[in-house]
Coordinates of C-alpha atoms in Angstrom, one line a residue:
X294 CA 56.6 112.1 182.2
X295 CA 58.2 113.1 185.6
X296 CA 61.4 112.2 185.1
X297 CA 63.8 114.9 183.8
X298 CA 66.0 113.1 180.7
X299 CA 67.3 115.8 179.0
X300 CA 70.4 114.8 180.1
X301 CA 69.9 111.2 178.0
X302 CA 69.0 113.3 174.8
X303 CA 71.6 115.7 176.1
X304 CA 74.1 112.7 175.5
X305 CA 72.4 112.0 171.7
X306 CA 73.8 115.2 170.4
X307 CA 77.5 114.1 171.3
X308 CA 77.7 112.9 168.0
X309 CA 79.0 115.8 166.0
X310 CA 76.2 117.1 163.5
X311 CA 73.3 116.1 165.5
X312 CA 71.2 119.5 166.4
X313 CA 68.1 118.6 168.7
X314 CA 66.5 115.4 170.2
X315 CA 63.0 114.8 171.4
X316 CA 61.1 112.3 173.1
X317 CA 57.2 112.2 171.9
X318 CA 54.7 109.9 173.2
X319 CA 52.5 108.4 170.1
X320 CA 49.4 110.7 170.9
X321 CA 52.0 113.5 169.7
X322 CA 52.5 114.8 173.4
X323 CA 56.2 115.9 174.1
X324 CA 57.7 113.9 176.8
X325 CA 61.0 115.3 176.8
X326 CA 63.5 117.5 174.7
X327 CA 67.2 118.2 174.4
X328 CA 68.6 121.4 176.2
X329 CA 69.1 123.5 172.7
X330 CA 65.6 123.7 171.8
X331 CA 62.6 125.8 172.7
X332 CA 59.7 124.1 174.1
X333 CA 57.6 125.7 171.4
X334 CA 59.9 124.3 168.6
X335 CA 59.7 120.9 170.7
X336 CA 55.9 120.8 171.0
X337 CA 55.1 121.8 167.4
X338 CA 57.7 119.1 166.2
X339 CA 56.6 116.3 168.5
X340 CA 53.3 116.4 167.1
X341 CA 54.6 116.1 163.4
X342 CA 57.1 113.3 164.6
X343 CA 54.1 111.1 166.1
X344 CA 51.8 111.9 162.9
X345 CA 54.8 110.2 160.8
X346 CA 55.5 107.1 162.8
X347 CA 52.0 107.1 162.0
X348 CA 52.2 106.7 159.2
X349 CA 55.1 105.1 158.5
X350 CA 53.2 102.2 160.8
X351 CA 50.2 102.2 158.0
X352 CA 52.3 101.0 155.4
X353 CA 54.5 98.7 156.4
X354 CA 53.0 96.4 154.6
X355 CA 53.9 97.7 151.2
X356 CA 57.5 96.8 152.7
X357 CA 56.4 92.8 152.8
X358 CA 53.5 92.4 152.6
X359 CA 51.9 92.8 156.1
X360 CA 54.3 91.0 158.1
X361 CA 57.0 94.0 158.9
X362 CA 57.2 95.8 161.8
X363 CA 58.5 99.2 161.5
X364 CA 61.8 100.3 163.2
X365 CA 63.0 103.4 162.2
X366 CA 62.6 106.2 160.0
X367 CA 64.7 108.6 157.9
X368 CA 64.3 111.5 156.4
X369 CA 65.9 113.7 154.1
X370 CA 66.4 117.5 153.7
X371 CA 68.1 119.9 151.7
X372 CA 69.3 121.2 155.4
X373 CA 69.9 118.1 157.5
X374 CA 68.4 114.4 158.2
X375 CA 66.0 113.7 160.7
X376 CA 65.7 110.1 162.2
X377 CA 63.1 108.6 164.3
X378 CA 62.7 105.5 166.2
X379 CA 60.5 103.8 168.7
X380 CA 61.9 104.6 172.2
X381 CA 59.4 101.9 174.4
X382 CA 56.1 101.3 174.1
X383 CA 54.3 104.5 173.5
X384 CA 57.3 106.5 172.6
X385 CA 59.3 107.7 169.8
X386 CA 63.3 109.4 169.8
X387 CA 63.8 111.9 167.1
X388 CA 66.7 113.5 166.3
X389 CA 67.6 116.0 163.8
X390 CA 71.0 116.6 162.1
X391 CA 73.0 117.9 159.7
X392 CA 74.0 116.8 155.9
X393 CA 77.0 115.7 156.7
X394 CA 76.4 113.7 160.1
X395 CA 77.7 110.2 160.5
X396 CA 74.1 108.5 160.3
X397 CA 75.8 105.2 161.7
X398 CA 76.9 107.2 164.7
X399 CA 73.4 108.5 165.5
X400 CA 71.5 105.8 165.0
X401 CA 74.0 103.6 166.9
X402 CA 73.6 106.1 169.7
X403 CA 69.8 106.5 169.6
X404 CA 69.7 102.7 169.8
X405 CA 71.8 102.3 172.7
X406 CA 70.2 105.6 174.4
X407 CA 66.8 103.4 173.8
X408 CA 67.6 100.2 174.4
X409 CA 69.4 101.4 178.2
X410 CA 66.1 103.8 179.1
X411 CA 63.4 101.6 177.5
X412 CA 61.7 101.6 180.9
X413 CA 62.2 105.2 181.7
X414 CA 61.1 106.3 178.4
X415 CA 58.0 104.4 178.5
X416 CA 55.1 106.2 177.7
X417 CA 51.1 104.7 179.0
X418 CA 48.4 105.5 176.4
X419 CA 46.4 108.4 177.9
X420 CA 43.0 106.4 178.6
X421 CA 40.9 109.8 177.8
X422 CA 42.5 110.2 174.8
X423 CA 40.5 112.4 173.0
X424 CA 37.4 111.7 174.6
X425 CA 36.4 114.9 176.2
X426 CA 37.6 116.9 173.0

């Protein structure tokens, strides 16, 4: 992705007790991340967020029976919450956060931060994907 949009996940953190936000692409790739974290930190997590939409995606149908579609993701820490949701086609928002966030106010923002950008934070499936490897 070309586009610099730190500034969007910049804007996700606003709420008090968020900490970092990244943008992953489902192939696990980062796409973008929030000012306050490292790249490294941001890569390693990016793969581990796309590995659990993942899977979160697989069983969905032990939610109803085949016929959900998964929308978001929560989970808990003895240290904080991290949320994830799909940010366009190919693309994921996470965001981690404190115990005591307000988990309304993030995931109200993360939805509104998606639903503004969905075209900017659109993500193509690489078409080598793993070919060469």
């Amino acid at each position: 992705m070309n586009a610099d949009l730190s500034w969007v996940l910049n804007g996700v953190l606003e709420v008090r007790g968020a900490r970092h936000a990244i943008l992953v692409s489902a192939d696990g790739l980062l796409m973008q991340r929030s000012d306050d974290i490292s790249r490294d930190e941001a890569e390693k997590n990016a793969a581990a967020m796309s590995s659990i939409q993942s899977l979160c995606r697989a069983v969905a149908g032990f939610v109803d029976g085949g016929h959900g579609t998964w929308k978001q993701t929560l989970v808990e820490y003895d240290g904080g919450w991290i949320f994830l949701v799909a940010a366009g086609s190919g693309a994921y928002l996470a965001v981690s956060a404190a115990l005591d966030v307000d988990m309304e106010a993030v995931s109200f923002r993360m939805q509104k931060t998606v639903s503004a950008l969905r075209e900017a934070m659109s993500a193509a499936p690489r078409l080598n994907a793993g070919a060469d490897a």
